[in-house]
JSON list of C-alpha atoms in Angstrom, two decimals:
[
{"chain": "A", "resi": 1083, "resn": "ASN", "atom": "CA", "xyz": [-0.12, -0.25, 0.19]},
{"chain": "A", "resi": 1084, "resn": "LYS", "atom": "CA", "xyz": [1.82, 3.70, -1.48]},
{"chain": "A", "resi": 1085, "resn": "GLY", "atom": "CA", "xyz": [-1.38, 4.78, -0.72]},
{"chain": "A", "resi": 1086, "resn": "THR", "atom": "CA", "xyz": [-4.47, 5.51, 1.16]},
{"chain": "A", "resi": 1087, "resn": "LEU", "atom": "CA", "xyz": [-6.70, 1.92, 2.18]},
{"chain": "A", "resi": 1088, "resn": "ASN", "atom": "CA", "xyz": [-9.91, 2.45, 3.19]},
{"chain": "A", "resi": 1089, "resn": "LEU", "atom": "CA", "xyz": [-12.07, -0.25, 4.99]},
{"chain": "A", "resi": 1090, "resn": "GLU", "atom": "CA", "xyz": [-15.80, 0.71, 5.55]},
{"chain": "A", "resi": 1091, "resn": "GLU", "atom": "CA", "xyz": [-17.87, -1.20, 7.62]},
{"chain": "A", "resi": 1092, "resn": "GLY", "atom": "CA", "xyz": [-18.36, -4.81, 6.55]},
{"chain": "A", "resi": 1093, "resn": "ALA", "atom": "CA", "xyz": [-15.33, -5.78, 4.85]},
{"chain": "A", "resi": 1094, "resn": "SER", "atom": "CA", "xyz": [-13.00, -8.54, 6.20]},
{"chain": "A", "resi": 1095, "resn": "VAL", "atom": "CA", "xyz": [-9.68, -9.73, 5.47]},
{"chain": "A", "resi": 1096, "resn": "ASN", "atom": "CA", "xyz": [-9.40, -13.14, 6.61]},
{"chain": "A", "resi": 1097, "resn": "HIS", "atom": "CA", "xyz": [-7.20, -16.53, 6.80]},
{"chain": "A", "resi": 1098, "resn": "ASN", "atom": "CA", "xyz": [-4.27, -15.17, 4.65]},
{"chain": "A", "resi": 1099, "resn": "THR", "atom": "CA", "xyz": [-0.38, -15.88, 5.44]},
{"chain": "A", "resi": 1100, "resn": "ALA", "atom": "CA", "xyz": [2.58, -14.04, 4.36]},
{"chain": "A", "resi": 1101, "resn": "HIS", "atom": "CA", "xyz": [6.09, -13.40, 5.37]},
{"chain": "A", "resi": 1102, "resn": "ASN", "atom": "CA", "xyz": [4.97, -10.10, 6.99]},
{"chain": "A", "resi": 1103, "resn": "GLY", "atom": "CA", "xyz": [1.87, -8.86, 7.14]},
{"chain": "A", "resi": 1104, "resn": "GLY", "atom": "CA", "xyz": [-0.32, -11.81, 7.20]},
{"chain": "A", "resi": 1105, "resn": "GLY", "atom": "CA", "xyz": [-3.34, -9.84, 6.29]},
{"chain": "A", "resi": 1106, "resn": "ILE", "atom": "CA", "xyz": [-2.58, -6.45, 5.56]},
{"chain": "A", "resi": 1107, "resn": "TYR", "atom": "CA", "xyz": [1.45, -4.93, 4.88]},
{"chain": "A", "resi": 1108, "resn": "GLY", "atom": "CA", "xyz": [1.08, -1.18, 5.02]},
{"chain": "A", "resi": 1109, "resn": "ASN", "atom": "CA", "xyz": [4.30, 0.28, 3.26]},
{"chain": "A", "resi": 1110, "resn": "ILE", "atom": "CA", "xyz": [3.94, 4.16, 2.80]},
{"chain": "A", "resi": 1111, "resn": "GLY", "atom": "CA", "xyz": [0.63, 5.84, 2.96]},
{"chain": "A", "resi": 1112, "resn": "LYS", "atom": "CA", "xyz": [-2.32, 5.11, 5.54]},
{"chain": "A", "resi": 1113, "resn": "ILE", "atom": "CA", "xyz": [-4.39, 2.24, 5.82]},
{"chain": "A", "resi": 1114, "resn": "ILE", "atom": "CA", "xyz": [-8.33, 3.53, 7.61]},
{"chain": "A", "resi": 1115, "resn": "LEU", "atom": "CA", "xyz": [-10.58, 0.79, 8.87]},
{"chain": "A", "resi": 1116, "resn": "ASN", "atom": "CA", "xyz": [-13.76, 1.37, 10.07]},
{"chain": "A", "resi": 1117, "resn": "ARG", "atom": "CA", "xyz": [-15.58, -1.40, 12.09]},
{"chain": "A", "resi": 1118, "resn": "GLU", "atom": "CA", "xyz": [-14.05, -4.35, 9.24]},
{"chain": "A", "resi": 1119, "resn": "THR", "atom": "CA", "xyz": [-12.35, -7.60, 10.91]},
{"chain": "A", "resi": 1120, "resn": "VAL", "atom": "CA", "xyz": [-9.30, -8.77, 10.39]},
{"chain": "A", "resi": 1121, "resn": "THR", "atom": "CA", "xyz": [-9.34, -12.27, 11.92]},
{"chain": "A", "resi": 1122, "resn": "SER", "atom": "CA", "xyz": [-7.46, -15.66, 11.33]},
{"chain": "A", "resi": 1123, "resn": "ASN", "atom": "CA", "xyz": [-4.63, -14.61, 9.65]},
{"chain": "A", "resi": 1124, "resn": "GLU", "atom": "CA", "xyz": [-0.78, -15.60, 9.87]},
{"chain": "A", "resi": 1125, "resn": "ALA", "atom": "CA", "xyz": [2.46, -14.15, 9.50]},
{"chain": "A", "resi": 1126, "resn": "GLU", "atom": "CA", "xyz": [5.99, -16.04, 9.66]},
{"chain": "A", "resi": 1127, "resn": "GLN", "atom": "CA", "xyz": [7.61, -13.30, 11.14]},
{"chain": "A", "resi": 1128, "resn": "LEU", "atom": "CA", "xyz": [5.39, -9.46, 11.33]},
{"chain": "A", "resi": 1129, "resn": "GLY", "atom": "CA", "xyz": [2.10, -8.91, 11.94]},
{"chain": "A", "resi": 1130, "resn": "GLY", "atom": "CA", "xyz": [-0.19, -11.52, 11.86]},
{"chain": "A", "resi": 1131, "resn": "GLY", "atom": "CA", "xyz": [-3.22, -9.23, 11.40]},
{"chain": "A", "resi": 1132, "resn": "ILE", "atom": "CA", "xyz": [-1.43, -6.06, 10.47]},
{"chain": "A", "resi": 1133, "resn": "TYR", "atom": "CA", "xyz": [1.92, -4.85, 9.28]},
{"chain": "A", "resi": 1134, "resn": "ILE", "atom": "CA", "xyz": [3.02, -1.15, 9.41]},
{"chain": "A", "resi": 1135, "resn": "ASP", "atom": "CA", "xyz": [6.27, 0.26, 7.71]},
{"chain": "A", "resi": 1136, "resn": "TYR", "atom": "CA", "xyz": [7.26, 3.47, 9.44]},
{"chain": "A", "resi": 1137, "resn": "ARG", "atom": "CA", "xyz": [6.58, 5.38, 6.42]},
{"chain": "A", "resi": 1138, "resn": "GLY", "atom": "CA", "xyz": [2.83, 4.45, 7.18]},
{"chain": "A", "resi": 1139, "resn": "SER", "atom": "CA", "xyz": [0.12, 5.01, 9.67]},
{"chain": "A", "resi": 1140, "resn": "ILE", "atom": "CA", "xyz": [-2.90, 3.47, 10.64]},
{"chain": "A", "resi": 1141, "resn": "THR", "atom": "CA", "xyz": [-6.36, 4.38, 11.88]},
{"chain": "A", "resi": 1142, "resn": "ILE", "atom": "CA", "xyz": [-9.14, 1.53, 13.08]},
{"chain": "A", "resi": 1143, "resn": "HIS", "atom": "CA", "xyz": [-12.25, 2.88, 14.06]},
{"chain": "A", "resi": 1144, "resn": "SER", "atom": "CA", "xyz": [-14.55, 0.11, 16.31]},
{"chain": "A", "resi": 1145, "resn": "GLY", "atom": "CA", "xyz": [-13.17, -2.32, 14.36]},
{"chain": "A", "resi": 1146, "resn": "THR", "atom": "CA", "xyz": [-12.13, -6.41, 15.84]},
{"chain": "A", "resi": 1147, "resn": "ILE", "atom": "CA", "xyz": [-8.38, -7.50, 15.53]},
{"chain": "A", "resi": 1148, "resn": "SER", "atom": "CA", "xyz": [-8.78, -11.38, 16.14]},
{"chain": "A", "resi": 1149, "resn": "ASN", "atom": "CA", "xyz": [-7.69, -15.03, 15.40]},
{"chain": "A", "resi": 1150, "resn": "ASN", "atom": "CA", "xyz": [-3.79, -13.70, 14.38]},
{"chain": "A", "resi": 1151, "resn": "THR", "atom": "CA", "xyz": [-0.69, -15.27, 15.20]},
{"chain": "A", "resi": 1152, "resn": "ALA", "atom": "CA", "xyz": [2.47, -14.12, 14.21]},
{"chain": "A", "resi": 1153, "resn": "LYS", "atom": "CA", "xyz": [5.64, -16.95, 14.37]},
{"chain": "A", "resi": 1154, "resn": "ASN", "atom": "CA", "xyz": [7.69, -13.63, 15.97]},
{"chain": "A", "resi": 1155, "resn": "MET", "atom": "CA", "xyz": [6.69, -10.60, 17.33]},
{"chain": "A", "resi": 1156, "resn": "GLY", "atom": "CA", "xyz": [2.69, -8.58, 17.21]},
{"chain": "A", "resi": 1157, "resn": "GLY", "atom": "CA", "xyz": [0.29, -11.70, 16.77]},
{"chain": "A", "resi": 1158, "resn": "GLY", "atom": "CA", "xyz": [-2.28, -8.56, 16.03]},
{"chain": "A", "resi": 1159, "resn": "ILE", "atom": "CA", "xyz": [-0.60, -5.56, 15.19]},
{"chain": "A", "resi": 1160, "resn": "TYR", "atom": "CA", "xyz": [2.87, -4.89, 14.48]},
{"chain": "A", "resi": 1161, "resn": "SER", "atom": "CA", "xyz": [4.18, -1.43, 14.00]},
{"chain": "A", "resi": 1162, "resn": "GLN", "atom": "CA", "xyz": [7.84, -0.88, 12.41]},
{"chain": "A", "resi": 1163, "resn": "GLY", "atom": "CA", "xyz": [7.51, 2.81, 13.56]},
{"chain": "A", "resi": 1164, "resn": "GLY", "atom": "CA", "xyz": [4.45, 4.38, 12.16]},
{"chain": "A", "resi": 1165, "resn": "PRO", "atom": "CA", "xyz": [1.58, 5.19, 14.51]},
{"chain": "A", "resi": 1166, "resn": "VAL", "atom": "CA", "xyz": [-1.40, 3.40, 15.63]},
{"chain": "A", "resi": 1167, "resn": "THR", "atom": "CA", "xyz": [-4.44, 5.04, 16.22]},
{"chain": "A", "resi": 1168, "resn": "LEU", "atom": "CA", "xyz": [-7.36, 2.52, 17.61]},
{"chain": "A", "resi": 1169, "resn": "LEU", "atom": "CA", "xyz": [-10.74, 4.16, 18.28]},
{"chain": "A", "resi": 1170, "resn": "GLY", "atom": "CA", "xyz": [-12.62, 1.83, 20.82]},
{"chain": "A", "resi": 1171, "resn": "GLY", "atom": "CA", "xyz": [-12.09, -1.91, 19.29]},
{"chain": "A", "resi": 1172, "resn": "ILE", "atom": "CA", "xyz": [-11.03, -5.10, 19.88]},
{"chain": "A", "resi": 1173, "resn": "ILE", "atom": "CA", "xyz": [-7.68, -6.59, 19.78]},
{"chain": "A", "resi": 1174, "resn": "SER", "atom": "CA", "xyz": [-8.34, -10.35, 21.47]},
{"chain": "A", "resi": 1175, "resn": "SER", "atom": "CA", "xyz": [-6.85, -13.81, 20.98]},
{"chain": "A", "resi": 1176, "resn": "ASN", "atom": "CA", "xyz": [-3.88, -13.08, 19.21]},
{"chain": "A", "resi": 1177, "resn": "ASP", "atom": "CA", "xyz": [-0.37, -14.84, 19.40]},
{"chain": "A", "resi": 1178, "resn": "ALA", "atom": "CA", "xyz": [3.07, -13.72, 19.00]},
{"chain": "A", "resi": 1179, "resn": "PHE", "atom": "CA", "xyz": [5.85, -16.92, 19.42]},
{"chain": "A", "resi": 1180, "resn": "ALA", "atom": "CA", "xyz": [7.87, -13.63, 20.97]},
{"chain": "A", "resi": 1181, "resn": "SER", "atom": "CA", "xyz": [6.56, -10.24, 22.04]},
{"chain": "A", "resi": 1182, "resn": "GLY", "atom": "CA", "xyz": [3.29, -8.23, 21.59]},
{"chain": "A", "resi": 1183, "resn": "GLY", "atom": "CA", "xyz": [0.32, -10.85, 21.28]},
{"chain": "A", "resi": 1184, "resn": "GLY", "atom": "CA", "xyz": [-1.76, -8.39, 20.88]},
{"chain": "A", "resi": 1185, "resn": "ILE", "atom": "CA", "xyz": [0.13, -5.24, 19.35]},
{"chain": "A", "resi": 1186, "resn": "TYR", "atom": "CA", "xyz": [3.62, -4.48, 19.29]},
{"chain": "A", "resi": 1187, "resn": "CYS", "atom": "CA", "xyz": [4.35, -0.67, 18.49]},
{"chain": "A", "resi": 1188, "resn": "TYR", "atom": "CA", "xyz": [8.35, -0.21, 17.73]},
{"chain": "A", "resi": 1189, "resn": "GLY", "atom": "CA", "xyz": [10.53, 2.60, 17.28]},
{"chain": "A", "resi": 1190, "resn": "GLY", "atom": "CA", "xyz": [9.60, 6.69, 17.90]},
{"chain": "A", "resi": 1191, "resn": "SER", "atom": "CA", "xyz": [6.04, 6.95, 17.05]},
{"chain": "A", "resi": 1192, "resn": "SER", "atom": "CA", "xyz": [3.02, 7.98, 18.79]},
{"chain": "A", "resi": 1193, "resn": "ASN", "atom": "CA", "xyz": [0.29, 5.94, 19.25]},
{"chain": "A", "resi": 1194, "resn": "GLN", "atom": "CA", "xyz": [-3.07, 6.20, 20.81]},
{"chain": "A", "resi": 1195, "resn": "LEU", "atom": "CA", "xyz": [-5.38, 3.83, 21.29]},
{"chain": "A", "resi": 1196, "resn": "ASN", "atom": "CA", "xyz": [-9.06, 5.38, 22.72]},
{"chain": "A", "resi": 1197, "resn": "GLY", "atom": "CA", "xyz": [-11.12, 2.96, 24.30]},
{"chain": "A", "resi": 1198, "resn": "GLY", "atom": "CA", "xyz": [-11.61, -0.68, 23.54]},
{"chain": "A", "resi": 1199, "resn": "SER", "atom": "CA", "xyz": [-10.11, -3.73, 24.76]},
{"chain": "A", "resi": 1200, "resn": "ILE", "atom": "CA", "xyz": [-7.25, -5.85, 24.25]},
{"chain": "A", "resi": 1201, "resn": "HIS", "atom": "CA", "xyz": [-8.39, -8.89, 25.68]},
{"chain": "A", "resi": 1202, "resn": "GLY", "atom": "CA", "xyz": [-6.88, -12.71, 26.02]},
{"chain": "A", "resi": 1203, "resn": "ASN", "atom": "CA", "xyz": [-3.79, -12.48, 23.83]},
{"chain": "A", "resi": 1204, "resn": "THR", "atom": "CA", "xyz": [-0.99, -14.53, 24.12]},
{"chain": "A", "resi": 1205, "resn": "ALA", "atom": "CA", "xyz": [2.95, -13.85, 23.77]},
{"chain": "A", "resi": 1206, "resn": "ARG", "atom": "CA", "xyz": [6.32, -14.96, 26.07]},
{"chain": "A", "resi": 1207, "resn": "ASN", "atom": "CA", "xyz": [6.48, -11.24, 26.57]},
{"chain": "A", "resi": 1208, "resn": "GLY", "atom": "CA", "xyz": [4.35, -8.27, 26.45]},
{"chain": "A", "resi": 1209, "resn": "ALA", "atom": "CA", "xyz": [1.28, -10.59, 25.69]},
{"chain": "A", "resi": 1210, "resn": "GLY", "atom": "CA", "xyz": [-1.19, -7.28, 25.47]},
{"chain": "A", "resi": 1211, "resn": "ALA", "atom": "CA", "xyz": [0.75, -4.92, 24.13]},
{"chain": "A", "resi": 1212, "resn": "VAL", "atom": "CA", "xyz": [4.21, -4.10, 24.13]},
{"chain": "A", "resi": 1213, "resn": "ASN", "atom": "CA", "xyz": [5.42, -0.02, 23.67]},
{"chain": "A", "resi": 1214, "resn": "GLY", "atom": "CA", "xyz": [9.33, -0.72, 22.38]},
{"chain": "A", "resi": 1215, "resn": "GLY", "atom": "CA", "xyz": [10.41, 2.82, 22.27]},
{"chain": "A", "resi": 1216, "resn": "GLY", "atom": "CA", "xyz": [7.92, 5.27, 21.14]},
{"chain": "A", "resi": 1217, "resn": "LYS", "atom": "CA", "xyz": [4.95, 6.97, 23.14]},
{"chain": "A", "resi": 1218, "resn": "MET", "atom": "CA", "xyz": [1.64, 4.99, 24.07]},
{"chain": "A", "resi": 1219, "resn": "THR", "atom": "CA", "xyz": [-1.24, 6.69, 24.90]},
{"chain": "A", "resi": 1220, "resn": "LEU", "atom": "CA", "xyz": [-3.87, 4.74, 26.29]},
{"chain": "A", "resi": 1221, "resn": "ASP", "atom": "CA", "xyz": [-7.01, 6.71, 26.93]},
{"chain": "A", "resi": 1222, "resn": "GLY", "atom": "CA", "xyz": [-10.11, 4.64, 28.47]},
{"chain": "A", "resi": 1223, "resn": "THR", "atom": "CA", "xyz": [-8.46, 1.68, 27.43]},
{"chain": "A", "resi": 1224, "resn": "ARG", "atom": "CA", "xyz": [-9.25, -1.70, 29.41]},
{"chain": "A", "resi": 1225, "resn": "ILE", "atom": "CA", "xyz": [-5.81, -4.44, 29.54]},
{"chain": "A", "resi": 1226, "resn": "ARG", "atom": "CA", "xyz": [-7.07, -7.30, 30.69]},
{"chain": "A", "resi": 1227, "resn": "ASN", "atom": "CA", "xyz": [-6.60, -11.22, 30.70]},
{"chain": "A", "resi": 1228, "resn": "ASN", "atom": "CA", "xyz": [-3.39, -11.42, 28.44]},
{"chain": "A", "resi": 1229, "resn": "THR", "atom": "CA", "xyz": [-0.87, -14.55, 29.13]},
{"chain": "A", "resi": 1230, "resn": "ALA", "atom": "CA", "xyz": [2.79, -13.97, 28.51]},
{"chain": "A", "resi": 1231, "resn": "ASP", "atom": "CA", "xyz": [4.35, -17.32, 29.37]},
{"chain": "A", "resi": 1232, "resn": "LYS", "atom": "CA", "xyz": [5.79, -19.55, 27.26]},
{"chain": "A", "resi": 1233, "resn": "ASN", "atom": "CA", "xyz": [7.36, -22.18, 28.65]},
{"chain": "A", "resi": 1234, "resn": "GLY", "atom": "CA", "xyz": [7.11, -20.12, 32.28]},
{"chain": "A", "resi": 1235, "resn": "ASP", "atom": "CA", "xyz": [9.30, -17.52, 31.77]},
{"chain": "A", "resi": 1236, "resn": "GLY", "atom": "CA", "xyz": [7.21, -14.79, 29.87]},
{"chain": "A", "resi": 1237, "resn": "PHE", "atom": "CA", "xyz": [6.79, -11.17, 31.05]},
{"chain": "A", "resi": 1238, "resn": "GLY", "atom": "CA", "xyz": [4.03, -8.49, 30.88]},
{"chain": "A", "resi": 1239, "resn": "GLY", "atom": "CA", "xyz": [1.15, -10.09, 30.69]},
{"chain": "A", "resi": 1240, "resn": "GLY", "atom": "CA", "xyz": [-0.50, -6.84, 30.17]},
{"chain": "A", "resi": 1241, "resn": "ILE", "atom": "CA", "xyz": [1.76, -4.56, 28.48]},
{"chain": "A", "resi": 1242, "resn": "SER", "atom": "CA", "xyz": [5.65, -4.11, 28.26]},
{"chain": "A", "resi": 1243, "resn": "ASN", "atom": "CA", "xyz": [6.88, -1.15, 28.41]},
{"chain": "A", "resi": 1244, "resn": "SER", "atom": "CA", "xyz": [10.71, 0.59, 26.63]},
{"chain": "A", "resi": 1245, "resn": "GLY", "atom": "CA", "xyz": [9.14, 4.06, 25.93]},
{"chain": "A", "resi": 1246, "resn": "THR", "atom": "CA", "xyz": [6.33, 6.08, 27.56]},
{"chain": "A", "resi": 1247, "resn": "LEU", "atom": "CA", "xyz": [3.30, 4.87, 28.62]},
{"chain": "A", "resi": 1248, "resn": "ILE", "atom": "CA", "xyz": [0.39, 7.41, 29.14]},
{"chain": "A", "resi": 1249, "resn": "LEU", "atom": "CA", "xyz": [-2.64, 5.09, 31.34]},
{"chain": "A", "resi": 1250, "resn": "ASN", "atom": "CA", "xyz": [-5.85, 7.74, 31.78]},
{"chain": "A", "resi": 1251, "resn": "ASN", "atom": "CA", "xyz": [-9.17, 6.65, 32.49]},
{"chain": "A", "resi": 1252, "resn": "GLY", "atom": "CA", "xyz": [-8.56, 2.77, 31.75]},
{"chain": "A", "resi": 1253, "resn": "SER", "atom": "CA", "xyz": [-7.04, -0.30, 33.10]},
{"chain": "A", "resi": 1254, "resn": "ILE", "atom": "CA", "xyz": [-4.63, -3.66, 33.00]},
{"chain": "A", "resi": 1255, "resn": "ASP", "atom": "CA", "xyz": [-5.70, -5.93, 34.93]},
{"chain": "A", "resi": 1256, "resn": "HIS", "atom": "CA", "xyz": [-6.39, -9.93, 35.56]},
{"chain": "A", "resi": 1257, "resn": "ASN", "atom": "CA", "xyz": [-3.20, -10.09, 33.43]}
]
């Protein structure tokens, strides 16, 4: 994607496989998802559901990112530095072998998660979310029931953070 990809209500991206970005690979440009589903996709490396390059961006309006798998990082969403904006919606039941079962944001981007729920995701580290060096603001977002454990040595059930994390009116619980 080098332009704008706009998926509207009722659209779905399901049962796809790729090296990176099992469902959607965003390179240079914008991805806008409005009440859609990205489910049951698989990546050999990064971004089981969605991969965003540092030159791209994604905005998700009340969509569902679920049941995706990455054999490395970012089961639901992997951002290589492009900004991620989540406005409501659900990121659930995704799996990453290494880190970021629900969402993995790498680099210096500013990521905004407003409302919605990140739940039921699994990874060795950062099962719900990983903020890998940028700024992540969670405003009214609930991160719950995620599991960071592969062979008994996981950490960051809810969030693994190595950047700036701001939590407003949300919760991180039961991870």
